[in-house]
PDB file of C-alpha atoms in Angstrom:
ATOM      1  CA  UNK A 108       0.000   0.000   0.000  1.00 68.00           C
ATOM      2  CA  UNK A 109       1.705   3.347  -0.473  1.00 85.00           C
ATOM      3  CA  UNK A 110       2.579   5.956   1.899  1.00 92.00           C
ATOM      4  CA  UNK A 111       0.404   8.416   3.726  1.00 94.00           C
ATOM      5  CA  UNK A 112       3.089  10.774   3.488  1.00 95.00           C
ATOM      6  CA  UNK A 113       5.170  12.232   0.891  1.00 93.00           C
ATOM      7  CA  UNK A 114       9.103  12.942   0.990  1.00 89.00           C
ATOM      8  CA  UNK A 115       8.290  17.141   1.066  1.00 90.00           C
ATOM      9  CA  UNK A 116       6.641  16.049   3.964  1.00 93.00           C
ATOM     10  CA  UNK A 117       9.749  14.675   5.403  1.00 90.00           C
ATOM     11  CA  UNK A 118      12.183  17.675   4.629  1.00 90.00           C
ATOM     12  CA  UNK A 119       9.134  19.875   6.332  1.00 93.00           C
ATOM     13  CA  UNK A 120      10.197  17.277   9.170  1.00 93.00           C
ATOM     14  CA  UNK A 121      13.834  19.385   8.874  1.00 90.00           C
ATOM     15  CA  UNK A 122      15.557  16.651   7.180  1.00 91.00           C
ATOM     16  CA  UNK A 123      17.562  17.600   4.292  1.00 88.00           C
ATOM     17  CA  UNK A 124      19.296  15.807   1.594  1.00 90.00           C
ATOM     18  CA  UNK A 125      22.619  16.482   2.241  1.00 88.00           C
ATOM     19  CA  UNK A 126      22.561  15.146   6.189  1.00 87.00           C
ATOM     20  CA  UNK A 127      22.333  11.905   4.306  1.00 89.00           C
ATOM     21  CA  UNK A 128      25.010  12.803   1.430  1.00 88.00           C
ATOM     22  CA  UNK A 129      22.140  12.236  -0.837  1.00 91.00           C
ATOM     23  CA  UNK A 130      21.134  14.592  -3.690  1.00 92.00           C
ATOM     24  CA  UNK A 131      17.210  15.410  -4.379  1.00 87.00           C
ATOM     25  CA  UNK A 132      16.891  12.442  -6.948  1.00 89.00           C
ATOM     26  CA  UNK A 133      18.418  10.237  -4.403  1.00 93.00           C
ATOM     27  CA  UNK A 134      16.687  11.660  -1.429  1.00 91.00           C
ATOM     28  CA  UNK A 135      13.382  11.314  -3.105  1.00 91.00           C
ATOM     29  CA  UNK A 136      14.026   7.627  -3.328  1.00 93.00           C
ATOM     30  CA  UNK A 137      15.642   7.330   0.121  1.00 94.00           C
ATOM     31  CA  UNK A 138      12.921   9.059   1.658  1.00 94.00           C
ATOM     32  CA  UNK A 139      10.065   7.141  -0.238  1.00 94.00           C
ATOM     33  CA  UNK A 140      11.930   4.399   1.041  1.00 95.00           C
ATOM     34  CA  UNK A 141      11.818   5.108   4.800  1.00 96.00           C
ATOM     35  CA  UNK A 142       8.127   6.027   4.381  1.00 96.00           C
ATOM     36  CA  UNK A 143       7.090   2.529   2.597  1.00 96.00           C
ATOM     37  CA  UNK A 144       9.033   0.835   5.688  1.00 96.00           C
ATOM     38  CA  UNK A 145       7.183   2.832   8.068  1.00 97.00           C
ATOM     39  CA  UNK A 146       3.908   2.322   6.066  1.00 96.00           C
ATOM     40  CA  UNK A 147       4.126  -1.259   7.033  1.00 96.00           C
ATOM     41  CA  UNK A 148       4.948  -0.691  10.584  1.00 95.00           C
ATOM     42  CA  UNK A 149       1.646   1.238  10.708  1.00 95.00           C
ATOM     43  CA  UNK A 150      -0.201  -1.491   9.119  1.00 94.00           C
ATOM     44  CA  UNK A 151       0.759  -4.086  11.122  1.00 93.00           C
ATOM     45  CA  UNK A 152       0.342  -2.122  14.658  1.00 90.00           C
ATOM     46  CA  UNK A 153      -2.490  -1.453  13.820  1.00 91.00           C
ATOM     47  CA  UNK A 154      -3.714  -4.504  11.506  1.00 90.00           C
ATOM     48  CA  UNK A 155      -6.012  -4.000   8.143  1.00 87.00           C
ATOM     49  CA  UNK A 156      -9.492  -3.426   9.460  1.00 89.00           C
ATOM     50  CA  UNK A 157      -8.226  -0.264  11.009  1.00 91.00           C
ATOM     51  CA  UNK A 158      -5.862   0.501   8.327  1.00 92.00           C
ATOM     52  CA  UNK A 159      -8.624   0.458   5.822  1.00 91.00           C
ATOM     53  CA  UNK A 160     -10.677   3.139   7.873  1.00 91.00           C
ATOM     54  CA  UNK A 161     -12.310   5.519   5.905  1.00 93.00           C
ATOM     55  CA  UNK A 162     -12.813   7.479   9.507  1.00 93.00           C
ATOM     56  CA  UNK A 163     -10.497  11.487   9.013  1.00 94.00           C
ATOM     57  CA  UNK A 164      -9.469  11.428  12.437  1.00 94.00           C
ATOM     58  CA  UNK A 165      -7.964   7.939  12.041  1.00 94.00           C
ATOM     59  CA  UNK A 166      -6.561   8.335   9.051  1.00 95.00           C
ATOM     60  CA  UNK A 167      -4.383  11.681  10.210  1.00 96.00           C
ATOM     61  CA  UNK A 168      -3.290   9.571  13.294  1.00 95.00           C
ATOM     62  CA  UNK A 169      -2.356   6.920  11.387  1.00 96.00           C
ATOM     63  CA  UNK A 170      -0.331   9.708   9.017  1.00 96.00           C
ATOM     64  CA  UNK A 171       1.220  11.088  11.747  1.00 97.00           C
ATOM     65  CA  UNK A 172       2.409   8.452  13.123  1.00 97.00           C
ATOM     66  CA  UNK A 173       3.608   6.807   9.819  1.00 97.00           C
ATOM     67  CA  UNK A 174       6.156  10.105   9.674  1.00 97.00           C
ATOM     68  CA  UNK A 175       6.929  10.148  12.828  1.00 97.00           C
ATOM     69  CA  UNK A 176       8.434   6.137  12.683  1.00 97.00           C
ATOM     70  CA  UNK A 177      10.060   7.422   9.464  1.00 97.00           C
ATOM     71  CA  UNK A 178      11.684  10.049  10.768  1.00 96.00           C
ATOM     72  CA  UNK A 179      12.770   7.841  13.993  1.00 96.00           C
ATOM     73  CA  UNK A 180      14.347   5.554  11.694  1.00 96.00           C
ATOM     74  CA  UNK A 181      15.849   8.944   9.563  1.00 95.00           C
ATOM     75  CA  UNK A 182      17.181  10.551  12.769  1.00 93.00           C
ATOM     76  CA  UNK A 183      19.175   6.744  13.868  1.00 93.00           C
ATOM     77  CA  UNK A 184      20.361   6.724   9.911  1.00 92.00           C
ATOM     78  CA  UNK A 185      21.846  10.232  10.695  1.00 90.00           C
ATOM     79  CA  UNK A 186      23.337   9.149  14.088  1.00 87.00           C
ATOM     80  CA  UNK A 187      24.931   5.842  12.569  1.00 86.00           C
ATOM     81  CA  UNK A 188      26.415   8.276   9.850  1.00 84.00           C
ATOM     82  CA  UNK A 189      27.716  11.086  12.419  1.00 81.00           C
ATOM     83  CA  UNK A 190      29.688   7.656  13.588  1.00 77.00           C
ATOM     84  CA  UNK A 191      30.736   7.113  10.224  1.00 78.00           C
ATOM     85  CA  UNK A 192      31.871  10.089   9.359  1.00 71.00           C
ATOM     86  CA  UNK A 193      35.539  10.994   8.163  1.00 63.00           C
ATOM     87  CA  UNK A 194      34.546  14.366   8.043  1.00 61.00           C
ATOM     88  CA  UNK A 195      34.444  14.991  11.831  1.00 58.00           C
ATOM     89  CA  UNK A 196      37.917  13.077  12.604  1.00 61.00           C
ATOM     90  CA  UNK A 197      39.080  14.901  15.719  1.00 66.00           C
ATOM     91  CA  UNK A 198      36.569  16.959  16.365  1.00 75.00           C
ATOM     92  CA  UNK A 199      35.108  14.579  19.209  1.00 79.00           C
ATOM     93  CA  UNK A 200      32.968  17.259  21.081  1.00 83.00           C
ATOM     94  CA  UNK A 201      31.067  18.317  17.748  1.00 82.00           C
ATOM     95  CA  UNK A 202      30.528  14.764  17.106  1.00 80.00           C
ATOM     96  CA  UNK A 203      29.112  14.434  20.876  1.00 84.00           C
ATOM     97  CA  UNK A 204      26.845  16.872  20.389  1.00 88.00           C
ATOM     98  CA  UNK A 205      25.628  15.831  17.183  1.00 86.00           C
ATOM     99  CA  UNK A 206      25.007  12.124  18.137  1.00 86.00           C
ATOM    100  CA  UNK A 207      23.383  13.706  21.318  1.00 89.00           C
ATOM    101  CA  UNK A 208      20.965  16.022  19.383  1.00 91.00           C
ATOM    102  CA  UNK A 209      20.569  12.463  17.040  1.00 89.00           C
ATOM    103  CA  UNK A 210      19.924  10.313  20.019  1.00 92.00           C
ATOM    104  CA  UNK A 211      17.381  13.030  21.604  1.00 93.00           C
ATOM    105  CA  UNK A 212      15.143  13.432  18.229  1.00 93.00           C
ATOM    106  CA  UNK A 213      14.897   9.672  17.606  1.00 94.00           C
ATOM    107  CA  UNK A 214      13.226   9.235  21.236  1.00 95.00           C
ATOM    108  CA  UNK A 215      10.938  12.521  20.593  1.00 96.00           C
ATOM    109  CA  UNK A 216       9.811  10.787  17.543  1.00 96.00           C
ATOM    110  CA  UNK A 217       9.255   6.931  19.161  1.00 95.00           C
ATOM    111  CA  UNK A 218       7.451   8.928  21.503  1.00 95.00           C
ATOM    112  CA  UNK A 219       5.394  11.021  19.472  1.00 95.00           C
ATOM    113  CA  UNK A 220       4.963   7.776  16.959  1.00 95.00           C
ATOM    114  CA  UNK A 221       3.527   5.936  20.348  1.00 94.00           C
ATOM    115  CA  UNK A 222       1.763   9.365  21.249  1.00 95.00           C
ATOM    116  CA  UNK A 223      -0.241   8.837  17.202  1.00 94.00           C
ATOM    117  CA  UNK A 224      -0.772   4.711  18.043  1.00 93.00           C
ATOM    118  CA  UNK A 225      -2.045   5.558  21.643  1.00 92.00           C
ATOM    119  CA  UNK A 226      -4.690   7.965  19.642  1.00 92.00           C
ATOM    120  CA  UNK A 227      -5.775   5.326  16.807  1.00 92.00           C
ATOM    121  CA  UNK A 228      -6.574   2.552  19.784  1.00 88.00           C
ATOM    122  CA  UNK A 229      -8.089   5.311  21.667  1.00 86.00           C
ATOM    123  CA  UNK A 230     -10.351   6.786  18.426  1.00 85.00           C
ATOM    124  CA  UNK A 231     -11.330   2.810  17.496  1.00 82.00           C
ATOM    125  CA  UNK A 232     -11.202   1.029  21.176  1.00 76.00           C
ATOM    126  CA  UNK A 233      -9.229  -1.380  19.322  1.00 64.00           C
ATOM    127  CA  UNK A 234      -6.537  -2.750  17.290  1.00 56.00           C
ATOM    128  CA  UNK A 235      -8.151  -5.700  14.885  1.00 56.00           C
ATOM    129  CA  UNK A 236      -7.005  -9.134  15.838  1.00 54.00           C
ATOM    130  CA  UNK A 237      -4.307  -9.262  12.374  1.00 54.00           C
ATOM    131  CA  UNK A 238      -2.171  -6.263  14.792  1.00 56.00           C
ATOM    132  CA  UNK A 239       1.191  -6.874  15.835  1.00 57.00           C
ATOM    133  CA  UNK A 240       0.629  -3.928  17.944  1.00 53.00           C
ATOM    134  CA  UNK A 241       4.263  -3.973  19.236  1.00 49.00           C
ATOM    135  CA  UNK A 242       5.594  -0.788  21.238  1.00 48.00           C
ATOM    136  CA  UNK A 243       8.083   0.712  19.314  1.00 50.00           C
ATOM    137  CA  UNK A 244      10.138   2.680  21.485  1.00 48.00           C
ATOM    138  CA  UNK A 245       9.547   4.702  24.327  1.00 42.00           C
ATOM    139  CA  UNK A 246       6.486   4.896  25.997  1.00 39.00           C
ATOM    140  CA  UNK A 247       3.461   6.629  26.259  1.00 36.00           C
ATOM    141  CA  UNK A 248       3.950   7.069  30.419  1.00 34.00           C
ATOM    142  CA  UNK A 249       7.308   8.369  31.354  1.00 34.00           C
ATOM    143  CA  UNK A 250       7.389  10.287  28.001  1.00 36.00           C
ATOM    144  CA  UNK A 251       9.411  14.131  27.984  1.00 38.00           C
ATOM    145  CA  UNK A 252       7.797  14.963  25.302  1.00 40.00           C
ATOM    146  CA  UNK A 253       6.291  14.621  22.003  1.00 42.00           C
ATOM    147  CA  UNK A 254       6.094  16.487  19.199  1.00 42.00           C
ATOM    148  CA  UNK A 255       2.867  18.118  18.132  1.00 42.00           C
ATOM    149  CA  UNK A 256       2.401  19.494  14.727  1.00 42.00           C
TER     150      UNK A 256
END
């Protein structure tokens, strides 16, 4: 099934092509790509009778948090690639902060990705009996924080 979400949807997320040393034909892709994973996450959490709502308020939860597990996943690409980076070679306390600021946003995200799941059971009352309904980080208690468009 195709994404929810679109890659302009992702840059208006603050990602950018060249934090992944892609260029916009390649980001496209590599964004389309993290979206289409994500997609499936969505559908299996919260399994097909839900997916296939026809229900507004569902469907923008289920939106959200379809770009909010994409950009999780974006935000640990960026950290594993601050690690990998040549670029930074002896400048450890940039490369601190970075992975820091990394580390930080891909919890905000699991968070606000539970925060969106949280919403679809609470909107339905369920999850159909096909959901894998895993947690996917985080939680909703004990959260700092989610994002909020």
């Amino acid at each position: 099934m195709a994404s929810l979400n679109t890659d302009a949807e992702l840059l208006d997320e603050g990602f950018d092509s060249s934090q992944f040393g892609k260029d916009d034909i390649t980001w496209a892709a590599f964004a389309d790509a993290a979206l289409s994973e994500a997609n499936l996450i969505v559908q299996e959490r919260v399994g097909s009778t839900v997916y296939a709502s026809t229900d507004t308020k569902i469907k923008n939860h289920m939106k959200r948090d379809e770009r909010f597990i994409a950009a999780r996943d974006l935000w640990q690409k960026r950290m594993n690639r601050i690690d990998a980076s040549d670029s930074m070679a002896g400048d450890d306390l940039a490369r601190s902060r970075m992975k820091a600021d990394a580390k930080n946003s891909v919890a905000v995200y699991a968070d606000a990705a539970e925060h969106e799941f949280a919403q679809i059971i609470g909107a339905t009352g369920r999850v159909d009996s096909q959901s894998s309904a895993p947690s996917i980080g985080g939680g909703i208690s004990g959260h700092t924080g989610w994002y909020n468009p």
